[in-house]
Short mmCIF file of C-alpha atoms in Angstrom, two decimals:
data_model
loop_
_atom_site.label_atom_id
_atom_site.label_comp_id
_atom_site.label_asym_id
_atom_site.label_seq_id
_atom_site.Cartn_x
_atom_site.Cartn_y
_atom_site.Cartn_z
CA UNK A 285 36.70 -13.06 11.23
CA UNK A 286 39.48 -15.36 10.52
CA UNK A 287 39.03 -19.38 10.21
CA UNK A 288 38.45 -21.31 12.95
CA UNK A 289 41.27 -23.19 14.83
CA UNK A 290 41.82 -26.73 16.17
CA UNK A 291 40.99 -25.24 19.75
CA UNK A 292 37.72 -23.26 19.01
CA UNK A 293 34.56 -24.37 19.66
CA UNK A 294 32.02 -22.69 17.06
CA UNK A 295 27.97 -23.27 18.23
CA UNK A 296 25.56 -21.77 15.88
CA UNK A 297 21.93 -21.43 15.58
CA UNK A 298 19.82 -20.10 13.00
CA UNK A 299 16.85 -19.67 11.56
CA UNK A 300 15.31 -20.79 8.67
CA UNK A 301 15.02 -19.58 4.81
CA UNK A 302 13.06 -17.10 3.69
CA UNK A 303 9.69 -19.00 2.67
CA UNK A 304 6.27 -18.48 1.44
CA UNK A 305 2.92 -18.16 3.32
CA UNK A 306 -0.18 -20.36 4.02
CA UNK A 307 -2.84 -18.12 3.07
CA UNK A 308 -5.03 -20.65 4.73
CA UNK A 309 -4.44 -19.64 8.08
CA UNK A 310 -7.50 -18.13 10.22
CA UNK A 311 -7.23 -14.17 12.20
CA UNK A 312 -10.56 -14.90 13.14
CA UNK A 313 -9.31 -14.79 17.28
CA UNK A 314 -7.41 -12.10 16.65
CA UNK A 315 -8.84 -9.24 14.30
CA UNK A 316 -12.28 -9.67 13.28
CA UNK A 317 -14.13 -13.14 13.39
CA UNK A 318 -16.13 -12.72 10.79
CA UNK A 319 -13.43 -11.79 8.68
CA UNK A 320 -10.70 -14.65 9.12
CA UNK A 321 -8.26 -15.07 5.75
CA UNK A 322 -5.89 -12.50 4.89
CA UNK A 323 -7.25 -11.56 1.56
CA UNK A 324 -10.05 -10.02 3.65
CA UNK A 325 -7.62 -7.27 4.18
CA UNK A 326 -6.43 -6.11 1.16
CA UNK A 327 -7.48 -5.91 -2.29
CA UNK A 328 -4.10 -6.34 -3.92
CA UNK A 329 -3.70 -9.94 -5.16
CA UNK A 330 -1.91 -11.72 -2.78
CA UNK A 331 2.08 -13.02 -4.06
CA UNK A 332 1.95 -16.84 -5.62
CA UNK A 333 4.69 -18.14 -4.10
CA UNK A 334 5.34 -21.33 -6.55
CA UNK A 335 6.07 -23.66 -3.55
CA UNK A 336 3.70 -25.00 -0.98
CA UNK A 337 2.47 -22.97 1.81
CA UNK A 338 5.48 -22.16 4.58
CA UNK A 339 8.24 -24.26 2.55
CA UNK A 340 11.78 -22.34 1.24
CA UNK A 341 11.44 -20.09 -1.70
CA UNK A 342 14.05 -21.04 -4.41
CA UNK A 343 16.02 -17.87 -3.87
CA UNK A 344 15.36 -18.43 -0.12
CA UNK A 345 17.80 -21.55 -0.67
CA UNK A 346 19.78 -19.74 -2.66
CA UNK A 347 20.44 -17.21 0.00
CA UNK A 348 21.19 -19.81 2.33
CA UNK A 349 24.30 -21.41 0.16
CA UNK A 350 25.16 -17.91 0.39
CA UNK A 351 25.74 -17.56 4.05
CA UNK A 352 27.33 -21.58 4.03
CA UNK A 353 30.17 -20.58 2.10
CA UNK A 354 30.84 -17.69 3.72
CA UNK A 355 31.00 -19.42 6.93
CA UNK A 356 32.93 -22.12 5.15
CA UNK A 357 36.45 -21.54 7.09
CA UNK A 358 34.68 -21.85 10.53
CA UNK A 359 32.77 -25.18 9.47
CA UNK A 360 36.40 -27.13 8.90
CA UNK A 361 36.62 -28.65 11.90
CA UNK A 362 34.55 -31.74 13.17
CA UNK A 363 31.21 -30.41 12.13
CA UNK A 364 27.87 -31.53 13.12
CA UNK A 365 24.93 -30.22 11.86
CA UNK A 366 21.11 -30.29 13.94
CA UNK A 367 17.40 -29.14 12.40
CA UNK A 368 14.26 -29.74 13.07
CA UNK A 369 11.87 -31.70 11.09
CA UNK A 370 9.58 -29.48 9.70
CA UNK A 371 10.40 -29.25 5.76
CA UNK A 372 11.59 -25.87 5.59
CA UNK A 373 14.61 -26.55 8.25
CA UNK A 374 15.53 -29.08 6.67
CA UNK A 375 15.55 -27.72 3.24
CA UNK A 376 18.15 -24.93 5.13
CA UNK A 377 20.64 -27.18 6.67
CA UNK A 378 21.04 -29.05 3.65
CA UNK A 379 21.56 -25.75 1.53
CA UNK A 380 24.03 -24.49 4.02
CA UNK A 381 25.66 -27.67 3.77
CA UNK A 382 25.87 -27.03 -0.08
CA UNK A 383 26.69 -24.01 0.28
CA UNK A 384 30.16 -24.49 2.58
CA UNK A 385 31.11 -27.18 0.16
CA UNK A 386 30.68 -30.17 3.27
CA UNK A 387 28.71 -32.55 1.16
CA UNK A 388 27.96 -35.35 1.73
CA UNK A 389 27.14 -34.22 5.20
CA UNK A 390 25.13 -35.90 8.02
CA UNK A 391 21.92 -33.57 9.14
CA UNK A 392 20.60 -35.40 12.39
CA UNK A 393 16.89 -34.38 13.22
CA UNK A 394 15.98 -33.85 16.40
CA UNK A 395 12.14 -31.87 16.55
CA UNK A 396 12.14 -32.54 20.35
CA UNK A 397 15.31 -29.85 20.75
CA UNK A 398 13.77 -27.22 18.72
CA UNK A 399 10.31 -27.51 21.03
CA UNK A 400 9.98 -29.77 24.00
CA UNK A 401 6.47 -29.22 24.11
CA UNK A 402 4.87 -29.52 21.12
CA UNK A 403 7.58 -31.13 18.49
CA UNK A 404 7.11 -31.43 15.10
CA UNK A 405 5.28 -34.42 13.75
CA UNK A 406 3.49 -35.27 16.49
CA UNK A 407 6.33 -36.39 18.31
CA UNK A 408 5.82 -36.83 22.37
CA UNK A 409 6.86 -34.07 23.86
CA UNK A 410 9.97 -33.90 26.14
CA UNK A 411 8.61 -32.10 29.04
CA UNK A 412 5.18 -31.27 30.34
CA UNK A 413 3.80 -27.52 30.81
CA UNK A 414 4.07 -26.40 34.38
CA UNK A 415 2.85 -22.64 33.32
CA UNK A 416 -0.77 -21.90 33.77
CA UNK A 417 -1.98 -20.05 30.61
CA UNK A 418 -2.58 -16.78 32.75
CA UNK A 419 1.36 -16.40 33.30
CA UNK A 420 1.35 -16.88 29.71
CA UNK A 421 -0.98 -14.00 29.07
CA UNK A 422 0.58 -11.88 32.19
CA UNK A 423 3.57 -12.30 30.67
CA UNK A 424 2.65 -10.53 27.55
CA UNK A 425 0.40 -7.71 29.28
CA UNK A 426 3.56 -6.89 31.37
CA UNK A 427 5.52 -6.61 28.09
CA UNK A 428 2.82 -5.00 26.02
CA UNK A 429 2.54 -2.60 28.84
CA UNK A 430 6.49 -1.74 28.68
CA UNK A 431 7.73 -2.13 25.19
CA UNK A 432 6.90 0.85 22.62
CA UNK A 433 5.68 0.49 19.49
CA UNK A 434 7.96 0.84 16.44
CA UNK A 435 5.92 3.72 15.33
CA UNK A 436 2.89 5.16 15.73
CA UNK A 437 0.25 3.10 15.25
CA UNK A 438 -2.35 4.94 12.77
CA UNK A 439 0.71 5.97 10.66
CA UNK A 440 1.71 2.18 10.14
CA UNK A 441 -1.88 1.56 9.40
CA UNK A 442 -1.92 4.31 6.71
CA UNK A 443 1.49 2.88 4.99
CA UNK A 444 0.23 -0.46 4.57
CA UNK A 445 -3.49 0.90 3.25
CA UNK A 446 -1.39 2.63 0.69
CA UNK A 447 0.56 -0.36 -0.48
CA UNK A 448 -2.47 -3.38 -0.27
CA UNK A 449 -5.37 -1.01 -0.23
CA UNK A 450 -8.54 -1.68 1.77
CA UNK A 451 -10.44 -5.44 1.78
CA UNK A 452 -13.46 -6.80 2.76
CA UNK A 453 -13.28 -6.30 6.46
CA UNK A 454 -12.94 -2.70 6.08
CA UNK A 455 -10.27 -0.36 6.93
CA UNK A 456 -7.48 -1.16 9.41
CA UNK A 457 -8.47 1.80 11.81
CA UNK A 458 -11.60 0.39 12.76
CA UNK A 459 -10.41 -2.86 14.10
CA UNK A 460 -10.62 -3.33 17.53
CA UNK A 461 -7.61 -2.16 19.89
CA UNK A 462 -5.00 -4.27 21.02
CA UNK A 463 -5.57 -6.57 23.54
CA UNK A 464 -4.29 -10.16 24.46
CA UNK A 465 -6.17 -12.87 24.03
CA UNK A 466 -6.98 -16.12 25.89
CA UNK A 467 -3.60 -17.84 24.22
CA UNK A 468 -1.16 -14.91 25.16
CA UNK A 469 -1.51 -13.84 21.34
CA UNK A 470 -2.17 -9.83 20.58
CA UNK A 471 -4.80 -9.16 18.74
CA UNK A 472 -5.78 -5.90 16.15
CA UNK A 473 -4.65 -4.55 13.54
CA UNK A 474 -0.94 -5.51 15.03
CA UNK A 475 -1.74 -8.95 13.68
CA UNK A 476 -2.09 -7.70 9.92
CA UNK A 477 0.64 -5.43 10.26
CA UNK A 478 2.53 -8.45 11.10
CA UNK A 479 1.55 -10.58 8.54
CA UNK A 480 1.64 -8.33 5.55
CA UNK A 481 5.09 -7.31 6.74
CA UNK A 482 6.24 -10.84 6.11
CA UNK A 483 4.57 -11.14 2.84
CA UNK A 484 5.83 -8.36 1.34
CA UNK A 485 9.54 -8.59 2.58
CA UNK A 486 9.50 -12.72 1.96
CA UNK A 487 7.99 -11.91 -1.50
CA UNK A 488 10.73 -9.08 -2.52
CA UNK A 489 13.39 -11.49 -1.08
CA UNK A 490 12.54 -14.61 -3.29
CA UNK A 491 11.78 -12.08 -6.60
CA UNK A 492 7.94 -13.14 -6.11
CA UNK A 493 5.88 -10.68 -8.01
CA UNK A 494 3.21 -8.62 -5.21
CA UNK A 495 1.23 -6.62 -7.57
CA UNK A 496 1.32 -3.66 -4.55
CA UNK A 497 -0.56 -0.67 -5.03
CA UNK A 498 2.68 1.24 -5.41
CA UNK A 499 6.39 -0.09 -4.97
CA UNK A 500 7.51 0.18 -1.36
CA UNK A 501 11.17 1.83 -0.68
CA UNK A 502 13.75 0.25 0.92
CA UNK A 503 13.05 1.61 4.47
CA UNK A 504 9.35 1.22 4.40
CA UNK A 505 9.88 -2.74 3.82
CA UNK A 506 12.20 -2.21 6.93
CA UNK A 507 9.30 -0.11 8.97
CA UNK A 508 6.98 -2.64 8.07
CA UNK A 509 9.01 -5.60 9.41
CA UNK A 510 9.34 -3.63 12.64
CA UNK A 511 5.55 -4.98 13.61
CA UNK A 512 6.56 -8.11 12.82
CA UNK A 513 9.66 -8.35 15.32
CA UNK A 514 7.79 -6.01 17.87
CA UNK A 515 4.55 -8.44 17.81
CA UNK A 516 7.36 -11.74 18.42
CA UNK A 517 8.93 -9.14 21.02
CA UNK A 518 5.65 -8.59 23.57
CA UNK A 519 4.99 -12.48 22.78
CA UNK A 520 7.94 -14.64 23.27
CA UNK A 521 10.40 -12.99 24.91
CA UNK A 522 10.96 -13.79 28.69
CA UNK A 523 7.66 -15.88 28.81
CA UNK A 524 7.12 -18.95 30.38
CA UNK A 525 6.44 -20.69 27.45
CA UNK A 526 9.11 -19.65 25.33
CA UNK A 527 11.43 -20.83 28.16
CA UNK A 528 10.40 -23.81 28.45
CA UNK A 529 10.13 -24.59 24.82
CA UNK A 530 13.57 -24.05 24.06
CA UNK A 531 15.18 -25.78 27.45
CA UNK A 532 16.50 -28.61 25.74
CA UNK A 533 18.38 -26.26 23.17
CA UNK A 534 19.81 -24.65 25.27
CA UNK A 535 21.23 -27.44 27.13
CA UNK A 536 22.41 -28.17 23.65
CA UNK A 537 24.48 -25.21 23.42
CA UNK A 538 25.85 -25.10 26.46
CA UNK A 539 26.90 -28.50 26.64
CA UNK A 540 28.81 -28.13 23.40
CA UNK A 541 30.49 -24.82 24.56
CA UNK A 542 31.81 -27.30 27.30
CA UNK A 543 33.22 -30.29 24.93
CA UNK A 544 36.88 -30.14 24.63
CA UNK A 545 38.66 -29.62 21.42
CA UNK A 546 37.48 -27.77 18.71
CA UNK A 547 35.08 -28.14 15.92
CA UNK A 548 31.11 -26.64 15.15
CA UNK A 549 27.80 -27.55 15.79
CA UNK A 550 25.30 -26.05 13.45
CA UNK A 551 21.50 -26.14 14.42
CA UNK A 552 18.76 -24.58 12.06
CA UNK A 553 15.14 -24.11 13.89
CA UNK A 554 12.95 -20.98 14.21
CA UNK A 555 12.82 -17.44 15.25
CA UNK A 556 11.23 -18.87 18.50
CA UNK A 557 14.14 -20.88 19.22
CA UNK A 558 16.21 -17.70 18.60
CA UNK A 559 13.54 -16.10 21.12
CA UNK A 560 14.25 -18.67 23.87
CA UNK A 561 17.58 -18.35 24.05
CA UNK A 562 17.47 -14.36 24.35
CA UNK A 563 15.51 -14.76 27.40
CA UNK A 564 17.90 -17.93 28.84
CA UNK A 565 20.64 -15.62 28.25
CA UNK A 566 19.73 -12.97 28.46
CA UNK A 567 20.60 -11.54 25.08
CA UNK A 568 19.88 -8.58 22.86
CA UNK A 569 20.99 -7.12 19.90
CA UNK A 570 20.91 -4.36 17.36
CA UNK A 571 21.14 -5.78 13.64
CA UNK A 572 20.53 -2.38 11.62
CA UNK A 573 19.09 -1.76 9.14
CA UNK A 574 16.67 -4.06 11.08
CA UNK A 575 14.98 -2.07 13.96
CA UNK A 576 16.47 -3.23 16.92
CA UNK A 577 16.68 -2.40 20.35
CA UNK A 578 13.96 -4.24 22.44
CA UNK A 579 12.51 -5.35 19.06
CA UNK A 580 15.12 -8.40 18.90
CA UNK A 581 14.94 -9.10 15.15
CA UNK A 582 14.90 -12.32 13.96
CA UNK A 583 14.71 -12.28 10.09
CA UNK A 584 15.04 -15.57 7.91
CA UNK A 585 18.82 -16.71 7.66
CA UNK A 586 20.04 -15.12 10.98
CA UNK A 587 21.30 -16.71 13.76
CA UNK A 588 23.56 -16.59 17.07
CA UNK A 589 26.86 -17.38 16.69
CA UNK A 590 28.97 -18.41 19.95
CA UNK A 591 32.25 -18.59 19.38
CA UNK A 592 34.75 -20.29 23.14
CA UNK A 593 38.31 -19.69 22.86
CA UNK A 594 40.85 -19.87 25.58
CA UNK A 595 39.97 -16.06 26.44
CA UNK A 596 36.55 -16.77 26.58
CA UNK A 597 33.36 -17.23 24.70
CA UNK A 598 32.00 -14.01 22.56
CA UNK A 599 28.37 -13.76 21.45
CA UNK A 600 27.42 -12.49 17.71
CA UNK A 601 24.09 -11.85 15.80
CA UNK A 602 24.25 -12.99 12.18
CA UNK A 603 22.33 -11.96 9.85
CA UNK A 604 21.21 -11.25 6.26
CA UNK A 605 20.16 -8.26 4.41
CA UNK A 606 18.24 -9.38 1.28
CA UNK A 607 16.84 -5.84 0.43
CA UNK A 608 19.12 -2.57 0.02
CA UNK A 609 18.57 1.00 -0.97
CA UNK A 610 18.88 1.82 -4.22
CA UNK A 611 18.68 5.73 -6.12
CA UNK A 612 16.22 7.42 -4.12
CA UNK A 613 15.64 5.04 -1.70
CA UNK A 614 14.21 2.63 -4.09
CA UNK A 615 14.13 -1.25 -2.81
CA UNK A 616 17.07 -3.44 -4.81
CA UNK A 617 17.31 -7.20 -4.17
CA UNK A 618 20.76 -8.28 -2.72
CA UNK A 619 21.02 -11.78 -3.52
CA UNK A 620 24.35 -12.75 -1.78
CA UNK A 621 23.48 -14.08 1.34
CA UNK A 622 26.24 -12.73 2.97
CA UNK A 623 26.10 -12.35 6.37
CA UNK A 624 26.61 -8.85 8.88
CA UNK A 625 28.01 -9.51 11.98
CA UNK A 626 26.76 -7.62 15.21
CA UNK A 627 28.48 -7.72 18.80
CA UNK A 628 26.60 -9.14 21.62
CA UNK A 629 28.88 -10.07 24.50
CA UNK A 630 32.33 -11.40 25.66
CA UNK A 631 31.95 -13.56 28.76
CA UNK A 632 32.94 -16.60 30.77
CA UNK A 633 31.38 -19.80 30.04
CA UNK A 634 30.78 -20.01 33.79
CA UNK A 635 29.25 -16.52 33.47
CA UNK A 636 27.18 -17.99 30.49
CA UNK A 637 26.05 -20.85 32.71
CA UNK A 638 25.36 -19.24 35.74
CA UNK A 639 23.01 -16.52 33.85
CA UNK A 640 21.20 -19.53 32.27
CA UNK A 641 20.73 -21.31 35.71
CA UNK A 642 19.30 -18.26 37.03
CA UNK A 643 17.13 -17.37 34.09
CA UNK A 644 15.69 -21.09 34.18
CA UNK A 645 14.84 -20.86 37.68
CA UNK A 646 12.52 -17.66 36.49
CA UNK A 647 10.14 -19.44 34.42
CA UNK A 648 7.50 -22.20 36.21
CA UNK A 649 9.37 -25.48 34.92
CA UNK A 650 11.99 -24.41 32.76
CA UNK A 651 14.78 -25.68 34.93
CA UNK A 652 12.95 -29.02 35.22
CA UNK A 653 12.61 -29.33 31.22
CA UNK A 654 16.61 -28.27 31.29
CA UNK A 655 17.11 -31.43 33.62
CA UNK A 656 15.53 -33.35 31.64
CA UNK A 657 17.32 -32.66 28.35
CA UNK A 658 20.49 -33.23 29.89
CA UNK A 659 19.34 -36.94 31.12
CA UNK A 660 18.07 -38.21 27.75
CA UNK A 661 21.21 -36.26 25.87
CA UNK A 662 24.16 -36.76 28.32
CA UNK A 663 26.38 -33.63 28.31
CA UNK A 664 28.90 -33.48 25.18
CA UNK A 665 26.07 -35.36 23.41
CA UNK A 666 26.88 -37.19 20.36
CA UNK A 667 25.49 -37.05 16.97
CA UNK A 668 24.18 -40.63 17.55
CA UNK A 669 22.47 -40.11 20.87
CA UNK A 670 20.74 -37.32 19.35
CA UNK A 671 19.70 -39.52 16.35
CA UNK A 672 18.14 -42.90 18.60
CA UNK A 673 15.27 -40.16 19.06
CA UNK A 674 14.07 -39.83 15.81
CA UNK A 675 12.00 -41.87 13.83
CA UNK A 676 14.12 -43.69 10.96
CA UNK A 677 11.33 -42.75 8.41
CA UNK A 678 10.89 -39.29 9.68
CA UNK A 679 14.83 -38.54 8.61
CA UNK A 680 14.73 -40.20 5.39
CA UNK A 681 11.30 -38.09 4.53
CA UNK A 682 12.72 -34.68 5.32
CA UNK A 683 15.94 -35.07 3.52
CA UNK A 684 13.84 -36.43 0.20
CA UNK A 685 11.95 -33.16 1.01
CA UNK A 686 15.18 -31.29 1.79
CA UNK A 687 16.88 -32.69 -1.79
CA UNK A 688 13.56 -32.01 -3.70
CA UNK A 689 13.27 -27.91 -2.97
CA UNK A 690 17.09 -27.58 -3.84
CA UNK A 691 16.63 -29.10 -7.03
CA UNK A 692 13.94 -26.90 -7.46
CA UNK A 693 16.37 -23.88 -6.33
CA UNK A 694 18.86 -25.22 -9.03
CA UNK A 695 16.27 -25.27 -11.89
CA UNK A 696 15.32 -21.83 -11.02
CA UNK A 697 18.72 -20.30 -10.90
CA UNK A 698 18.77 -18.32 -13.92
CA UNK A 699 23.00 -17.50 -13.68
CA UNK A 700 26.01 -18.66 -12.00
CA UNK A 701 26.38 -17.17 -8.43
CA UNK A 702 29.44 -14.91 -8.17
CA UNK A 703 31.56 -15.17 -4.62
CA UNK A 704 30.38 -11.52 -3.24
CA UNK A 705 33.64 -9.81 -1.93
CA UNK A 706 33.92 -9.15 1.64
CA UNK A 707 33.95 -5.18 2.62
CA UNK A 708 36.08 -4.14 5.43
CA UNK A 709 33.84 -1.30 5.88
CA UNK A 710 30.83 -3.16 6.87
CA UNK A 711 30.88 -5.57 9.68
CA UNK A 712 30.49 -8.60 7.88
CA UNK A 713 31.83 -11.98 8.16
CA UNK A 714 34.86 -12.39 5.16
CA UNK A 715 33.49 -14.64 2.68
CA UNK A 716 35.64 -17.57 2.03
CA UNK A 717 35.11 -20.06 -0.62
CA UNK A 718 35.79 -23.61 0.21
#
């Protein structure tokens, strides 16, 4: 991809770093109540992570600066750069801005675009739900109903048994079937599947040591992971919810698709955000050696790129691959960051727009939430109109919070990073050095 011109208009969003896990957090409504933590499950000693619970690992960061300087020649122009306010976002918009050599930068934090509902610090919410939580949960039966599992079911089971062994609550196979509960979230042995999926790839990706029962391969970190994306598949996508959650972004995007000139917007939120806007637009992707298809993976670092020219605007899935196959399969550690590029769409933006008004008019007050986004942030909103909704103290805390875990990243790093060459071979995005 060559460097962006005077005349393109460049609108990415991504999600977060890789991070660690809050081991804290209660199954008990959806696997078995009386058995609520996740060490219940296995008896393999969970990963220490060396950070607190859901913040970037230090090689998370460091994958991040990565991907920022290879996207360095299409962040030359007039960049702006949004997150949310939870620590970890912040933490990866200020190592991407490392990371394309753009420091000092502004990061303007905005929680109410990354969730209109329920923002981030207890923030009032932008719009009000106007869903009933049985279209939530229809919404996921109808999706449950139609998209397959990534494998069969007992044989996923068996994998992870033979990598974290059997816990407390017994094994996997007796847990309850999948249902949906009374929040639209699936419950079973899905849920586990999920969650130990995330620990062990999140653990391989920062070098955090999971004392496993044996070492999984390459592709069985990628099988695993599968749950994870299929689980956020039957739940997010084309719900309600979802839809209305990430209204505002959208309007976000769209509106800077539409500003004249060139230059690049930058946001950095969450897989749900990344959710939303498949639905608004109606998006999918493949992202091997992710399972993809219906699955729409969403693994830390990736993001949707949106790219208006004169000809048009063209749609691209960006994304890392942190583990590789090694001899026989084994599971290596690729810590460039560098980011594969995969094809979504060429279109109009008046295509673009008219798919979006016609998805928001499918979800009970999505199109009400959009209207309301573009009154409080006029289109071809500024940097500063964003910023007069956020607390003064809330931007100053994240980017002490932001500053403190890349220190921490720089501590850790144990060598000078190399610039990773780019291969004409794969599809990536040429790495570019600023």
């Amino acid at each position: 991809m060559e460097s962006s011109s005077s005349s393109t208009r460049d609108v990415f969003v991504f999600r977060h770093c890789v991070r660690s896990v809050d081991y804290k957090k209660s199954f008990a409504s959806l696997v078995l109540p009386a058995y609520a933590l996740e060490s219940d499950y296995t008896n393999a000693s969970l990963p220490q992570w060396g950070v607190p619970p859901e913040w970037c690992t230090p090689e998370g960061l460091r994958l991040l600066e990565g991907s920022g300087a290879q996207l360095a020649s299409l962040l030359a122009h007039g960049v702006e750069w949004v997150s949310d306010t939870v620590a970890r976002d912040g933490a990866s918009a200020l190592a991407m801005v490392r990371g394309a050599g753009r420091e000092p930068a502004a990061v303007t934090y905005a929680p109410r675009l990354f969730d209109t509902l329920d923002p981030d610090m207890g923030g009032a919410p932008l719009c009000e739900a106007e869903f009933t939580p049985a279209e939530v949960r229809q919404a996921v039966r109808q999706r449950l109903q139609s998209i397959p599992m990534p494998a069969a079911l007992a044989h996923a089971e068996a994998l992870l048994t033979g990598l974290i062994g059997t816990g407390r609550a017994g094994p996997l196979s007796d847990i309850p079937p999948t249902t949906v509960n009374a929040v639209g979230k699936l419950t079973g042995s899905v849920a586990i599947l999920k969650q130990f999926a995330q620990n062990l790839f999140y653990a391989f990706a920062s070098g955090v040591t999971y004392h496993t029962l044996r070492p999984p391969s390459a592709d069985e970190y990628f099988q695993l992971l599968a749950w994870q994306h299929w689980v956020r598949s039957v739940q997010s996508i084309d719900n309600p919810k979802t839809a209305t959650e990430n209204a505002a972004l959208l309007h976000a995007v769209l509106s800077r698709l539409q500003a004249p000139g060139g230059g690049a917007s930058v946001f950095l939120g969450h897989d749900g955000n990344l959710d939303g806007l498949a639905s608004l637009l109606e998006l999918q992707w493949e992202a091997p050696p992710y399972r993809s298809g219906q699955l729409y993976p969403t693994p830390p670092g990736s993001g949707l790129h949106f790219s208006r020219k004169e000809s048009g605007v063209t749609i691209s899935f960006l994304y890392p691959t942190p583990i590789s196959s090694g001899v026989h399969g084994a599971a290596m550690r690729n810590e460039s960051g560098l980011l594969q590029r995969s094809h979504i769409a060429d279109t109009t933006l008046e295509e673009l727009i008219a798919t979006s008004e016609r998805q928001l008019h499918r979800f009970p007050g999505a199109w009400e939430c959009y209207t309301r986004a573009s009154d409080q942030w006029p289109s071809r909103a500024t940097t500063a109109s964003l910023n007069s909704n956020v607390v003064l103290a809330t931007i100053i805390g994240i980017s002490v919070v932001g500053s403190f875990l890349l220190h921490i990243y720089i501590f850790r790093r144990s060598r000078q990073r190399h610039a990773p060459t780019w291969d004409r071979g794969h599809d990536s995005i040429p790495h570019k050095l600023p």
